[in-house]
PDB file of C-alpha atoms in Angstrom:
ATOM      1  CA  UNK A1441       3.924  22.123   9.340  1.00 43.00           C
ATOM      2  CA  UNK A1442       7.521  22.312  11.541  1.00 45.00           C
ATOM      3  CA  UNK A1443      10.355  23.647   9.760  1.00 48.00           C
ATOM      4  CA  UNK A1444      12.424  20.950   7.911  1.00 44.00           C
ATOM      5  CA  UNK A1445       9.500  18.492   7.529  1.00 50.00           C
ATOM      6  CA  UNK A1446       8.052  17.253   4.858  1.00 52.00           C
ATOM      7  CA  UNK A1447       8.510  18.789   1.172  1.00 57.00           C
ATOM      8  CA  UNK A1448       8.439  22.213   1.024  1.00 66.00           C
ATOM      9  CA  UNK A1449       7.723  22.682  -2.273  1.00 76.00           C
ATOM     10  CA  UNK A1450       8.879  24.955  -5.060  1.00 86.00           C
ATOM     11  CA  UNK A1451       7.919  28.454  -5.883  1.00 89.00           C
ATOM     12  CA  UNK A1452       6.051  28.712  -9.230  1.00 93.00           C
ATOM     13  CA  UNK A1453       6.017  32.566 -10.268  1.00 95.00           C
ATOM     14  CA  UNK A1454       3.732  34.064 -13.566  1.00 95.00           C
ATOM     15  CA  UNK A1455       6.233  33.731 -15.316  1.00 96.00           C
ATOM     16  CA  UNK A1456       7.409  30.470 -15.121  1.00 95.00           C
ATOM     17  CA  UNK A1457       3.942  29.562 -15.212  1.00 96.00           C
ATOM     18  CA  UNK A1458       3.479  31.434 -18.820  1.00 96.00           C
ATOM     19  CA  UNK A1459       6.326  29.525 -20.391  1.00 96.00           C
ATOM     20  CA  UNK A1460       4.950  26.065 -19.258  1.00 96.00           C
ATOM     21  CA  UNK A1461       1.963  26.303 -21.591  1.00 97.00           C
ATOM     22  CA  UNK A1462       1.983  24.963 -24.507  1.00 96.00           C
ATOM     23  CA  UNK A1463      -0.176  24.911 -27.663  1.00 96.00           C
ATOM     24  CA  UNK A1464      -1.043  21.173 -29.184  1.00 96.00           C
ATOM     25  CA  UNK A1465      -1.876  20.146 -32.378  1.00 94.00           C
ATOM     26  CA  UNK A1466      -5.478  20.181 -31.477  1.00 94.00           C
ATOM     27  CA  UNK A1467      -5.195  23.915 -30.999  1.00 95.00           C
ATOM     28  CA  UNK A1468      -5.620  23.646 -26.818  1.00 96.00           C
ATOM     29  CA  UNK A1469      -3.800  25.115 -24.675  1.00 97.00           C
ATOM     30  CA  UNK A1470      -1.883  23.437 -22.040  1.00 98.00           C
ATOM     31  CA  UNK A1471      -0.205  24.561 -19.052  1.00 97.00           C
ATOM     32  CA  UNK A1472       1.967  21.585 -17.961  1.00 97.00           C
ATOM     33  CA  UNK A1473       3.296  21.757 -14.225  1.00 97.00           C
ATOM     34  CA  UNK A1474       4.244  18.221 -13.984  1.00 96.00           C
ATOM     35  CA  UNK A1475       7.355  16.940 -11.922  1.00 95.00           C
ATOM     36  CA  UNK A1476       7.653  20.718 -10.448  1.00 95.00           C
ATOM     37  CA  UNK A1477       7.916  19.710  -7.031  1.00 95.00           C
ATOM     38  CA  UNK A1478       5.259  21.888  -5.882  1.00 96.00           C
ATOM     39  CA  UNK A1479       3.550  21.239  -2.577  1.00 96.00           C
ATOM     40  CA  UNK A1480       0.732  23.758  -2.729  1.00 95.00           C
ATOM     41  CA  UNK A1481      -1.689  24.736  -5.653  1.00 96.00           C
ATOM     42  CA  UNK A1482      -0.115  28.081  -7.103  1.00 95.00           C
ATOM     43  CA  UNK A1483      -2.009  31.009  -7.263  1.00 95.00           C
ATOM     44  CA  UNK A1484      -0.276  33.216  -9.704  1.00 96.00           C
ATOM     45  CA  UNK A1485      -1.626  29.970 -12.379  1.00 97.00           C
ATOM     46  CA  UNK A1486      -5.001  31.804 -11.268  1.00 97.00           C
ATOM     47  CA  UNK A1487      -3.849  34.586 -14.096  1.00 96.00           C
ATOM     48  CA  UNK A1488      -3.760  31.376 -16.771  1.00 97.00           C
ATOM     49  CA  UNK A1489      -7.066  29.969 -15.749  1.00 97.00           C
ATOM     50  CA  UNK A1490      -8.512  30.090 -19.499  1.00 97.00           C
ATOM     51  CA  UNK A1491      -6.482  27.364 -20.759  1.00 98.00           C
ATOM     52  CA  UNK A1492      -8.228  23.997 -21.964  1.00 98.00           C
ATOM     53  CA  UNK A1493      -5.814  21.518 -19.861  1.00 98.00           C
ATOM     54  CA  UNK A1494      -4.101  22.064 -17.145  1.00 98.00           C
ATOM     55  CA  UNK A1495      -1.126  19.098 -15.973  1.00 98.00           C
ATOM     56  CA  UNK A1496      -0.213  19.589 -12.349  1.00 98.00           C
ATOM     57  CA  UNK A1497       0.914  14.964 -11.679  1.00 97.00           C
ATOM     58  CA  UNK A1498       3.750  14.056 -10.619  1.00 97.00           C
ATOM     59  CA  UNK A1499       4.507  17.013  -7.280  1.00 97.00           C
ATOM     60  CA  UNK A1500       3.046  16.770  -3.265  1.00 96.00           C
ATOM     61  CA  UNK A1501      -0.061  18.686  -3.693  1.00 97.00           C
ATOM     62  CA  UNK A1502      -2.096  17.839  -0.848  1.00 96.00           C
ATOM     63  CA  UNK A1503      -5.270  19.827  -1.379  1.00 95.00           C
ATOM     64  CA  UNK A1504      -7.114  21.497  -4.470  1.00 97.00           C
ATOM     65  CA  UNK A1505      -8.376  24.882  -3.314  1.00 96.00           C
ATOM     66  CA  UNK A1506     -11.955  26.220  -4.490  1.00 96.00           C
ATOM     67  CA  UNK A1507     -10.847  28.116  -6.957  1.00 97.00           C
ATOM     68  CA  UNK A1508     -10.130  25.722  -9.137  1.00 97.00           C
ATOM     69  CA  UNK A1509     -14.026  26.706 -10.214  1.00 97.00           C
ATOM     70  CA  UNK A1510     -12.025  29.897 -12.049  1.00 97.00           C
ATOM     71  CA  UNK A1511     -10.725  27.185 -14.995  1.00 98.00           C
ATOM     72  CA  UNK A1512     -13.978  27.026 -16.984  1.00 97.00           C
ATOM     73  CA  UNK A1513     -12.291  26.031 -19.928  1.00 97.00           C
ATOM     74  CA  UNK A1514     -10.675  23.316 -18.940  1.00 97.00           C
ATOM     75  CA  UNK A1515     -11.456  19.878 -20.679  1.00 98.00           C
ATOM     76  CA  UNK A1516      -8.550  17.780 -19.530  1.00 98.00           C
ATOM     77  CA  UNK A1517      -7.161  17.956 -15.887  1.00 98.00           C
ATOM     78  CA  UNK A1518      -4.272  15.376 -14.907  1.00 98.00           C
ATOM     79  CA  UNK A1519      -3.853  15.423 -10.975  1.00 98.00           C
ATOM     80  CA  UNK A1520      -1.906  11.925 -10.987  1.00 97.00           C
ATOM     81  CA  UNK A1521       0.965  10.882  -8.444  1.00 97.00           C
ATOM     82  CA  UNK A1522       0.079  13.964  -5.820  1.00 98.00           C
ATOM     83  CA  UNK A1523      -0.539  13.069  -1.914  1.00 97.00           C
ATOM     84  CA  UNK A1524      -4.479  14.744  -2.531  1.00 97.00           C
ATOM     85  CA  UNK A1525      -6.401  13.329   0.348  1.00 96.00           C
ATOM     86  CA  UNK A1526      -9.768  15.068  -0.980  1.00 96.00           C
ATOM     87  CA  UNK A1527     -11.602  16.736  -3.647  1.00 97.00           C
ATOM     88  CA  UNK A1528     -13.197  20.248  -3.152  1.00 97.00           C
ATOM     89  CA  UNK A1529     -17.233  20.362  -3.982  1.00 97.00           C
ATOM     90  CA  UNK A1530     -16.467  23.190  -6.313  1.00 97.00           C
ATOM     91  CA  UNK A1531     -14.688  20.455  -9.165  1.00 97.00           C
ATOM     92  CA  UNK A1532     -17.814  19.457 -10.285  1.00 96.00           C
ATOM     93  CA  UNK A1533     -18.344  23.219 -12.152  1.00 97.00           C
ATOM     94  CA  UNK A1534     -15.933  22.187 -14.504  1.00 97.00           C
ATOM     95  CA  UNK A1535     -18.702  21.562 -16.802  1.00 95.00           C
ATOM     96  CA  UNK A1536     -16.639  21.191 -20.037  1.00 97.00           C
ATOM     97  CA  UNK A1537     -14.682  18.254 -18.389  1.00 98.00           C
ATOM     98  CA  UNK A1538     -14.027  14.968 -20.218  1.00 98.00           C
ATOM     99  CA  UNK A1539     -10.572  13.608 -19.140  1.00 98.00           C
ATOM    100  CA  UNK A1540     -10.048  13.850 -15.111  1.00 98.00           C
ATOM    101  CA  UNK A1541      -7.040  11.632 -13.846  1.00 98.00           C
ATOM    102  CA  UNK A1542      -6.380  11.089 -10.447  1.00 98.00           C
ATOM    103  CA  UNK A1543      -4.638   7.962  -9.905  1.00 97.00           C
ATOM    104  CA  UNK A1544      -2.020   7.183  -7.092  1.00 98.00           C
ATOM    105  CA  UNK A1545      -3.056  10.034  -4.457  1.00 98.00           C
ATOM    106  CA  UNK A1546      -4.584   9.494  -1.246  1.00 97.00           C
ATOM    107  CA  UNK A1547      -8.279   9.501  -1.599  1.00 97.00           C
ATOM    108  CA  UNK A1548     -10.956   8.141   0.809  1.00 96.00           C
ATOM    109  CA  UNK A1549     -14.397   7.721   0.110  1.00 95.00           C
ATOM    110  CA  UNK A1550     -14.907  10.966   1.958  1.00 95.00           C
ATOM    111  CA  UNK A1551     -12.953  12.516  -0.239  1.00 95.00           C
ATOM    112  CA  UNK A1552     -15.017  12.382  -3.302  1.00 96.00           C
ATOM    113  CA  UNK A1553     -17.138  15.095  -3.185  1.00 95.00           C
ATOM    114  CA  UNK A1554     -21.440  14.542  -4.334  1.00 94.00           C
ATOM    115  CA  UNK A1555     -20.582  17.445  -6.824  1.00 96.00           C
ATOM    116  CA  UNK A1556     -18.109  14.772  -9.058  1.00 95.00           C
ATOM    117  CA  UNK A1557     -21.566  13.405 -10.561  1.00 94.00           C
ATOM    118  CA  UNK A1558     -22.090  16.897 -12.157  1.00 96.00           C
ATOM    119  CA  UNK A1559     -19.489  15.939 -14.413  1.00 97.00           C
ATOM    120  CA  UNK A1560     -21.781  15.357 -17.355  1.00 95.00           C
ATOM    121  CA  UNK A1561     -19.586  15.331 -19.711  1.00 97.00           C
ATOM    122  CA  UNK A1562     -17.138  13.442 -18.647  1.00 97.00           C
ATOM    123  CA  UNK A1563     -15.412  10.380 -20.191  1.00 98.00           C
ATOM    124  CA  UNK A1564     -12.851   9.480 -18.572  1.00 98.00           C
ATOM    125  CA  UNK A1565     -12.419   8.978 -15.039  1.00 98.00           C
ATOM    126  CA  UNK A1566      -8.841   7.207 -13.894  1.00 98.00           C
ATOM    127  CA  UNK A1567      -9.512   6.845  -9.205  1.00 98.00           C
ATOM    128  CA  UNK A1568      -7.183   4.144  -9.343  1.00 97.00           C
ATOM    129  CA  UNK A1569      -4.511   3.883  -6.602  1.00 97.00           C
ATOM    130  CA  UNK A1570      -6.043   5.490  -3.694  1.00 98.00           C
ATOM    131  CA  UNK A1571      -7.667   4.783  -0.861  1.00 97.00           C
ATOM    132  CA  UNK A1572     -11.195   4.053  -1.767  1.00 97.00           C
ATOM    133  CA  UNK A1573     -13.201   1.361   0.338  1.00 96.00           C
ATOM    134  CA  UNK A1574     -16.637   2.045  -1.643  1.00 95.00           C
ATOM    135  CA  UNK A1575     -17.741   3.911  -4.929  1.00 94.00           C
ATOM    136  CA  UNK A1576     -20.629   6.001  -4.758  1.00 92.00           C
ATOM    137  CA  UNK A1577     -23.585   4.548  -6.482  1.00 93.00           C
ATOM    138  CA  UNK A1578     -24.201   8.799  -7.638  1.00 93.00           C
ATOM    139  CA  UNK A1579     -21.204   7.902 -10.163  1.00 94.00           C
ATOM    140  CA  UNK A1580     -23.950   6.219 -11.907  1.00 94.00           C
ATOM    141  CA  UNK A1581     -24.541   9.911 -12.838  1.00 95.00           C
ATOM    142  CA  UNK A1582     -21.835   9.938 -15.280  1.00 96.00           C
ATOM    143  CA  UNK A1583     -23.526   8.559 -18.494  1.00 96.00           C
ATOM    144  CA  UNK A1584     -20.677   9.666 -20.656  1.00 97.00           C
ATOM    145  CA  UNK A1585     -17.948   8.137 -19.483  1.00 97.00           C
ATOM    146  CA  UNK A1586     -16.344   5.081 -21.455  1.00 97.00           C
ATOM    147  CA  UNK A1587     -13.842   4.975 -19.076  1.00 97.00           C
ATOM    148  CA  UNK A1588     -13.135   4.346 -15.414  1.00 97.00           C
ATOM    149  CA  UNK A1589      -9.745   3.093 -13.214  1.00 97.00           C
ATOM    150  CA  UNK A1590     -10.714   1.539 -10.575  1.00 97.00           C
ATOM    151  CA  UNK A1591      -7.096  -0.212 -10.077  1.00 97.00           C
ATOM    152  CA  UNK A1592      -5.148  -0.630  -6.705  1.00 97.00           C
ATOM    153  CA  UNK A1593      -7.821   0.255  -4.366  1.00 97.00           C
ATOM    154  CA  UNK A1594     -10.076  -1.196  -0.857  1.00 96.00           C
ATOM    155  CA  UNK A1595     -12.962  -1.940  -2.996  1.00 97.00           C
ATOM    156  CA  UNK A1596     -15.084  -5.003  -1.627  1.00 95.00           C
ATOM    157  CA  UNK A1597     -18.329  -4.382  -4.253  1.00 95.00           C
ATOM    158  CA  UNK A1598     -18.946  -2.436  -7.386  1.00 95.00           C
ATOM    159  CA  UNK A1599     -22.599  -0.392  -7.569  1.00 94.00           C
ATOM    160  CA  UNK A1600     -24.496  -1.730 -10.253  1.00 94.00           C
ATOM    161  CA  UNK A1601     -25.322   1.930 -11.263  1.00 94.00           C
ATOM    162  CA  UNK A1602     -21.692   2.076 -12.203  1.00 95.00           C
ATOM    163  CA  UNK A1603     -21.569  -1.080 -13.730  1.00 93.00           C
ATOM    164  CA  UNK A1604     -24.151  -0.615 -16.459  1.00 94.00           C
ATOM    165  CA  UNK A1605     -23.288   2.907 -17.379  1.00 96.00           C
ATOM    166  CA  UNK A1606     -24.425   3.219 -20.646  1.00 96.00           C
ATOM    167  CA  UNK A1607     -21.447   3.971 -22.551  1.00 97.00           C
ATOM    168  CA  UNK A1608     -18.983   2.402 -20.753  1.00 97.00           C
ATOM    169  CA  UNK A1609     -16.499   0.398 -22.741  1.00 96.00           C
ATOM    170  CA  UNK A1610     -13.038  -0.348 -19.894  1.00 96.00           C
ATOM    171  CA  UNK A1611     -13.532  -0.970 -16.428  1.00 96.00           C
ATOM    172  CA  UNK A1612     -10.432  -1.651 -14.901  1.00 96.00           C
ATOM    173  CA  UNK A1613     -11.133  -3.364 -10.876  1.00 96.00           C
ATOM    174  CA  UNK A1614      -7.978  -4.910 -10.565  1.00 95.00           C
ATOM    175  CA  UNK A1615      -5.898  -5.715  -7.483  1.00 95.00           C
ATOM    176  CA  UNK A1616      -9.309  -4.540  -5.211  1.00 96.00           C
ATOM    177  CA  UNK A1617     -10.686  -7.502  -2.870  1.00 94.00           C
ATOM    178  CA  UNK A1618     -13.804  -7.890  -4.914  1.00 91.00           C
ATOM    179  CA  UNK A1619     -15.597 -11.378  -4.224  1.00 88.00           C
ATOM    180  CA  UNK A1620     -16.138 -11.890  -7.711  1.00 71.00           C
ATOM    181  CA  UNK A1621     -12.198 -12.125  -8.443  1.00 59.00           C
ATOM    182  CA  UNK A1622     -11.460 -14.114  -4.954  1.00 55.00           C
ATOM    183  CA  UNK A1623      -9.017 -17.019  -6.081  1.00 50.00           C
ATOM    184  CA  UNK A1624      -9.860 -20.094  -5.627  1.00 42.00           C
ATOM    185  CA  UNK A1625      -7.982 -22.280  -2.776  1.00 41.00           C
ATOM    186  CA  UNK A1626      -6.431 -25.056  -4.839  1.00 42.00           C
ATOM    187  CA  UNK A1627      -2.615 -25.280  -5.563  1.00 43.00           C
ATOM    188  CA  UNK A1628      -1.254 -23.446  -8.285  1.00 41.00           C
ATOM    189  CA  UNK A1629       1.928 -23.513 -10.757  1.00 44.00           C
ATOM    190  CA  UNK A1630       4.095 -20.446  -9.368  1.00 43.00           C
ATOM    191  CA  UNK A1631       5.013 -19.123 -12.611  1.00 44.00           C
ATOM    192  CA  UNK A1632       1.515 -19.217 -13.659  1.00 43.00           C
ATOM    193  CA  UNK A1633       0.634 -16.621 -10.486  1.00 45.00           C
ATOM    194  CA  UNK A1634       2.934 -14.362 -12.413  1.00 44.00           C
ATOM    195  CA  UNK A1635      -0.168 -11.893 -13.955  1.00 45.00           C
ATOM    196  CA  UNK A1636       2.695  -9.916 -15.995  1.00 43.00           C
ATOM    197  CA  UNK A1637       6.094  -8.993 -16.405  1.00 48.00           C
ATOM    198  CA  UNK A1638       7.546  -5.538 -16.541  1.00 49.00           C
ATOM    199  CA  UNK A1639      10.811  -4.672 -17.625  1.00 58.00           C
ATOM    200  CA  UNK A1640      12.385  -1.712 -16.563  1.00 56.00           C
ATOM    201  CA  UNK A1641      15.587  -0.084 -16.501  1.00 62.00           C
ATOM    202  CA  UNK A1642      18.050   0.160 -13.355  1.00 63.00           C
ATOM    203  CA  UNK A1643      18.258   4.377 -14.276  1.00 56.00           C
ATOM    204  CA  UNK A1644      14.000   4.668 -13.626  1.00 58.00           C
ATOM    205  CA  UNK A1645      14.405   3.015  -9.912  1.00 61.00           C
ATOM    206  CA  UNK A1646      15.487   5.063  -7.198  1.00 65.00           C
ATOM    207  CA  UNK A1647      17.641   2.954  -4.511  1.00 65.00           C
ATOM    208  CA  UNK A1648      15.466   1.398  -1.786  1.00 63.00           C
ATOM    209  CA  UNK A1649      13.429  -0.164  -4.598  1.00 66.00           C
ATOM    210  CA  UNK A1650      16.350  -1.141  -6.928  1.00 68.00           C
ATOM    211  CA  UNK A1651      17.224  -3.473  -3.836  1.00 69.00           C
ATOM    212  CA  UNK A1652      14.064  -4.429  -3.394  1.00 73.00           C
ATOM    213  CA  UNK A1653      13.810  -5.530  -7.391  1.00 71.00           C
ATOM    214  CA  UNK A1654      17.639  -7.108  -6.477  1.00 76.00           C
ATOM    215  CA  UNK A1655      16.073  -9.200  -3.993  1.00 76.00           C
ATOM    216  CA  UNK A1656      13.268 -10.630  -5.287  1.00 74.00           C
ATOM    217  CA  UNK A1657      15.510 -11.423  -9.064  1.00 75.00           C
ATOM    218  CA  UNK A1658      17.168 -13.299  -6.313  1.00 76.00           C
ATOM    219  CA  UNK A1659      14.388 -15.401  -5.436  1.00 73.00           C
ATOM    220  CA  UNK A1660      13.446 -16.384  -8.759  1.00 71.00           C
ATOM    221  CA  UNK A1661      16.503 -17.533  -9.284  1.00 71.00           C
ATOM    222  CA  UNK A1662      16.400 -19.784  -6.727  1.00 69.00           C
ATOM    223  CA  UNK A1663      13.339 -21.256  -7.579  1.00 65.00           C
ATOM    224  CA  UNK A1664      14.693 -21.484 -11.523  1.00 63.00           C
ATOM    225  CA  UNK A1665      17.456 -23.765  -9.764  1.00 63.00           C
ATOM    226  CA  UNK A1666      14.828 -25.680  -7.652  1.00 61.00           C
ATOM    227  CA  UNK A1667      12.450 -26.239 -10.498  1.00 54.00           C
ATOM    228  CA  UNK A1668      13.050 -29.016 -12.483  1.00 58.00           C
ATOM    229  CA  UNK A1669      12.156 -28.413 -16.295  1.00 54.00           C
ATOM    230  CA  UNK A1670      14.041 -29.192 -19.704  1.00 54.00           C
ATOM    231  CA  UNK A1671      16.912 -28.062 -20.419  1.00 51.00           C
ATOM    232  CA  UNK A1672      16.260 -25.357 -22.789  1.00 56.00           C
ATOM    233  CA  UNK A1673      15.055 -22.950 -20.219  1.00 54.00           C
ATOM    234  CA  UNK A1674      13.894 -19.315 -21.522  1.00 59.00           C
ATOM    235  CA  UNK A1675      16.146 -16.324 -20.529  1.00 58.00           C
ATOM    236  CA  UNK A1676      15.857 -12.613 -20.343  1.00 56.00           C
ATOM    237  CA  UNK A1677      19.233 -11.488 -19.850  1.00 57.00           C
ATOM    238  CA  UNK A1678      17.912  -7.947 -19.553  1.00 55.00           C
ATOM    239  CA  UNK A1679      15.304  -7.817 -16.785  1.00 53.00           C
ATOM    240  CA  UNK A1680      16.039  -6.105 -14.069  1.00 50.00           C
ATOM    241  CA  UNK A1681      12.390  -6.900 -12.208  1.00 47.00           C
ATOM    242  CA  UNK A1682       8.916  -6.934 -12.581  1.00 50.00           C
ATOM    243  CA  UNK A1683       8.422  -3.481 -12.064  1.00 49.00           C
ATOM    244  CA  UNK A1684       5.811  -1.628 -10.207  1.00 50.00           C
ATOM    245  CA  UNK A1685       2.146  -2.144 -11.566  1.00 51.00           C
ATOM    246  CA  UNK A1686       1.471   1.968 -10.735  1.00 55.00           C
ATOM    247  CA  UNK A1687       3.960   2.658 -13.826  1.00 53.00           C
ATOM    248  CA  UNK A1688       1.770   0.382 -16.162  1.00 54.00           C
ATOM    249  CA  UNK A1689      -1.167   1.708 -15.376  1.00 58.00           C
ATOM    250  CA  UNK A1690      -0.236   5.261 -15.489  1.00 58.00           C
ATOM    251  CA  UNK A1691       1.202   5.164 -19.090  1.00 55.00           C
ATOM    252  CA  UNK A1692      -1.951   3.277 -20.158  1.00 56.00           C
ATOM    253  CA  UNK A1693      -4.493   5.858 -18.878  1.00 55.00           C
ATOM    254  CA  UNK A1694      -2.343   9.179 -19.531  1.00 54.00           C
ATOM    255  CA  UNK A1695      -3.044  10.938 -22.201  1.00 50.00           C
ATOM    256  CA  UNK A1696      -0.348  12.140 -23.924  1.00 42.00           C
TER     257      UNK A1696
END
């Protein structure tokens, strides 16, 4: 990559690395590496790889090396909110996996390596927010899980091997052109489009999108004035704008 673009990414030493893990109440061990700003999978963390969860959301990691196989241990891997375009086959070693998020990243079909299905023991699988057109039918594979995010993708079908996984209780397709969800074409009230509301505040939205969130309050103030309606009209003096449904999800499938 040319000097000067794209994100460089922030050095992550041992020892910075050694004073990001923490011990929970559960007696694991986690090394948290969230919001780091790192752009490529550190190596030094290599040193740490016998820890039971390992947090690396929230930074511009692109790809997940191989040796990723070296973290044995691990039982709880959060990849959220990275720009990963691909899984390596050697993820599916992690045989003492049971919580695997990787929501909002780039990932194609391609990406998803036949070597995910050796997750046995997995539980819960968050793909939401990615690029996905199809879903392997091999997820069927995965009789553990009780959980899989499925949000905010291309998805035109859902494999039936998926669907009657044994043990799943939460499938969450939404926002994915699925036939079975098509709307019908008959006219509808506007604020019953509305799914839901978010409320956020102005601090958590960086510029471009607190104009965006500016401009569409905008708009439904116009159409309050245009509807007519009683008098006693329902106000929420502090929303700033449905907010952005990647936030929702995010804190609904994270584990804290």
């Amino acid at each position: 990559m040319p000097k000067g673009k794209g994100p460089q990414g922030k050095r992550i030493t041992l020892k910075v690395a050694k004073n990001s893990v923490r011990v929970l109440f559960n007696g694991r061990r986690r090394l948290e590496l969230s919001k780091m700003g790192i752009a490529t999978f550190p190596k030094c963390i290599l040193e740490l790889a016998d820890v039971e969860e390992l947090d690396l959301s929230r930074n511009f990691l692109r790809k997940i090396p191989n040796t990723i196989e070296k973290f044995q241990n691990l039982m709880w891997l959060d990849l959220h909110s990275n720009q990963i375009d691909e899984l390596p086959p050697e993820i599916g070693t992690l045989q003492n996996l049971t919580f695997l998020n990787l929501c909002n990243n780039k990932l194609t079909t391609k990406g998803l390596p036949e070597e995910l299905t050796h997750l046995r023991n997995l539980r819960i699988l968050n793909l939401g927010l990615n690029c996905l057109e199809t879903i392997p039918t091999t997820l069927g594979a995965l009789r553990e899980l009780t959980e899989l995010g499925l949000f905010d993708n291309k998805l035109t079908i859902i494999p039936k091997s998926v669907k009657k996984l044994p043990k799943l209780e939460r499938l969450n397709v939404k926002r994915n052109p699925l036939p079975e969800f098509a709307e019908e074409d008959e006219p509808i009230d506007t604020i019953k489009r509305i799914e839901s509301l978010y409320l956020v505040e102005k601090k958590d939205l960086c510029d471009p999108c607190l104009q965006t969130c500016q401009g569409e309050r905008d708009e439904l103030h116009k159409l309050e004035d245009m509807t007519p309606g009683p008098s006693e009209k329902p106000t929420f003096p502090s929303l700033t704008t449905p907010n952005s449904t990647a936030r929702d999800n995010q804190e609904e499938w994270r584990i804290k």
